[in-house]
Amino acid sequence: FFTAIYYSDVEKDSAGNITAVKNTTTGLKNAGTIVLNGDDSVGLTYEPGNISGTVTFENTADITSSGDKNVGMFAKRAKM
């Protein structure tokens, strides 16, 4: 599994349990080229916490994939 660009406002313990969700004021933007050559990969992953203000999650360039089960952009809002 490979992720090219990852952003999260979530803190997790060593077991993967969410211990804190922060306030998100930062967006995520790709303006370059992302090439996914393997399988099960993600170009951009965005996991905002408590969104405050205006944030964006966008791609203004290219995400290409040659493998199987790949995702260009994935986002989920964190919950405790």
mmCIF file with all atom_site columns, C-alpha atoms in Angstrom, residues 25-73:
data_model
loop_
_atom_site.group_PDB
_atom_site.id
_atom_site.type_symbol
_atom_site.label_atom_id
_atom_site.label_alt_id
_atom_site.label_comp_id
_atom_site.label_asym_id
_atom_site.label_entity_id
_atom_site.label_seq_id
_atom_site.pdbx_PDB_ins_code
_atom_site.Cartn_x
_atom_site.Cartn_y
_atom_site.Cartn_z
_atom_site.occupancy
_atom_site.B_iso_or_equiv
_atom_site.pdbx_formal_charge
_atom_site.auth_seq_id
_atom_site.auth_comp_id
_atom_site.auth_asym_id
_atom_site.auth_atom_id
_atom_site.pdbx_PDB_model_num
ATOM 1  C CA . THR A 1 25 ? -7.577  24.820 9.172   1.00 0.00 ? 25 THR A CA 1
ATOM 2  C CA . THR A 1 26 ? -5.318  23.430 6.441   1.00 0.00 ? 26 THR A CA 1
ATOM 3  C CA . GLY A 1 27 ? -6.455  22.024 3.127   1.00 0.00 ? 27 GLY A CA 1
ATOM 4  C CA . LEU A 1 28 ? -4.648  19.634 0.806   1.00 0.00 ? 28 LEU A CA 1
ATOM 5  C CA . LYS A 1 29 ? -3.838  20.462 -2.810  1.00 0.00 ? 29 LYS A CA 1
ATOM 6  C CA . ASN A 1 30 ? -1.787  18.673 -5.452  1.00 0.00 ? 30 ASN A CA 1
ATOM 7  C CA . ALA A 1 31 ? -0.422  20.841 -8.256  1.00 0.00 ? 31 ALA A CA 1
ATOM 8  C CA . GLY A 1 32 ? 2.137   18.323 -9.523  1.00 0.00 ? 32 GLY A CA 1
ATOM 9  C CA . THR A 1 33 ? 2.088   14.917 -11.178 1.00 0.00 ? 33 THR A CA 1
ATOM 10 C CA . ILE A 1 34 ? 1.443   11.774 -9.129  1.00 0.00 ? 34 ILE A CA 1
ATOM 11 C CA . VAL A 1 35 ? 2.140   8.412  -10.788 1.00 0.00 ? 35 VAL A CA 1
ATOM 12 C CA . LEU A 1 36 ? 0.814   5.286  -9.056  1.00 0.00 ? 36 LEU A CA 1
ATOM 13 C CA . ASN A 1 37 ? 2.678   2.257  -10.465 1.00 0.00 ? 37 ASN A CA 1
ATOM 14 C CA . GLY A 1 38 ? 1.755   -0.377 -7.887  1.00 0.00 ? 38 GLY A CA 1
ATOM 15 C CA . ASP A 1 39 ? -1.487  -1.912 -6.676  1.00 0.00 ? 39 ASP A CA 1
ATOM 16 C CA . ASP A 1 40 ? -3.665  -0.757 -3.749  1.00 0.00 ? 40 ASP A CA 1
ATOM 17 C CA . SER A 1 41 ? -2.345  2.814  -3.834  1.00 0.00 ? 41 SER A CA 1
ATOM 18 C CA . VAL A 1 42 ? -3.826  6.256  -3.145  1.00 0.00 ? 42 VAL A CA 1
ATOM 19 C CA . GLY A 1 43 ? -2.717  9.542  -4.714  1.00 0.00 ? 43 GLY A CA 1
ATOM 20 C CA . LEU A 1 44 ? -4.082  11.915 -2.040  1.00 0.00 ? 44 LEU A CA 1
ATOM 21 C CA . THR A 1 45 ? -5.448  11.002 1.402   1.00 0.00 ? 45 THR A CA 1
ATOM 22 C CA . TYR A 1 46 ? -7.076  13.713 3.520   1.00 0.00 ? 46 TYR A CA 1
ATOM 23 C CA . GLU A 1 47 ? -8.397  13.126 7.053   1.00 0.00 ? 47 GLU A CA 1
ATOM 24 C CA . PRO A 1 48 ? -9.539  16.431 8.518   1.00 0.00 ? 48 PRO A CA 1
ATOM 25 C CA . GLY A 1 49 ? -10.629 16.748 12.118  1.00 0.00 ? 49 GLY A CA 1
ATOM 26 C CA . ASN A 1 50 ? -13.067 19.435 13.266  1.00 0.00 ? 50 ASN A CA 1
ATOM 27 C CA . ILE A 1 51 ? -13.160 21.692 10.220  1.00 0.00 ? 51 ILE A CA 1
ATOM 28 C CA . SER A 1 52 ? -12.904 25.365 11.117  1.00 0.00 ? 52 SER A CA 1
ATOM 29 C CA . GLY A 1 53 ? -13.026 27.882 8.309   1.00 0.00 ? 53 GLY A CA 1
ATOM 30 C CA . THR A 1 54 ? -12.793 27.072 4.633   1.00 0.00 ? 54 THR A CA 1
ATOM 31 C CA . VAL A 1 55 ? -10.530 24.191 3.642   1.00 0.00 ? 55 VAL A CA 1
ATOM 32 C CA . THR A 1 56 ? -10.094 22.596 0.229   1.00 0.00 ? 56 THR A CA 1
ATOM 33 C CA . PHE A 1 57 ? -9.130  19.153 -0.984  1.00 0.00 ? 57 PHE A CA 1
ATOM 34 C CA . GLU A 1 58 ? -8.218  19.397 -4.644  1.00 0.00 ? 58 GLU A CA 1
ATOM 35 C CA . ASN A 1 59 ? -6.084  18.167 -7.496  1.00 0.00 ? 59 ASN A CA 1
ATOM 36 C CA . THR A 1 60 ? -5.193  20.661 -10.227 1.00 0.00 ? 60 THR A CA 1
ATOM 37 C CA . ALA A 1 61 ? -2.725  18.445 -12.096 1.00 0.00 ? 61 ALA A CA 1
ATOM 38 C CA . ASP A 1 62 ? -2.441  14.753 -13.022 1.00 0.00 ? 62 ASP A CA 1
ATOM 39 C CA . ILE A 1 63 ? -2.842  11.529 -11.093 1.00 0.00 ? 63 ILE A CA 1
ATOM 40 C CA . THR A 1 64 ? -2.156  8.473  -13.267 1.00 0.00 ? 64 THR A CA 1
ATOM 41 C CA . SER A 1 65 ? -2.397  4.826  -12.325 1.00 0.00 ? 65 SER A CA 1
ATOM 42 C CA . SER A 1 66 ? -1.155  1.637  -13.971 1.00 0.00 ? 66 SER A CA 1
ATOM 43 C CA . GLY A 1 67 ? -1.978  -0.796 -11.159 1.00 0.00 ? 67 GLY A CA 1
ATOM 44 C CA . ASP A 1 68 ? -5.101  -2.434 -9.766  1.00 0.00 ? 68 ASP A CA 1
ATOM 45 C CA . LYS A 1 69 ? -7.373  -1.189 -6.973  1.00 0.00 ? 69 LYS A CA 1
ATOM 46 C CA . ASN A 1 70 ? -5.923  2.332  -6.905  1.00 0.00 ? 70 ASN A CA 1
ATOM 47 C CA . VAL A 1 71 ? -7.703  5.527  -5.800  1.00 0.00 ? 71 VAL A CA 1
ATOM 48 C CA . GLY A 1 72 ? -6.831  9.021  -7.024  1.00 0.00 ? 72 GLY A CA 1
ATOM 49 C CA . MET A 1 73 ? -8.268  10.963 -4.060  1.00 0.00 ? 73 MET A CA 1
#
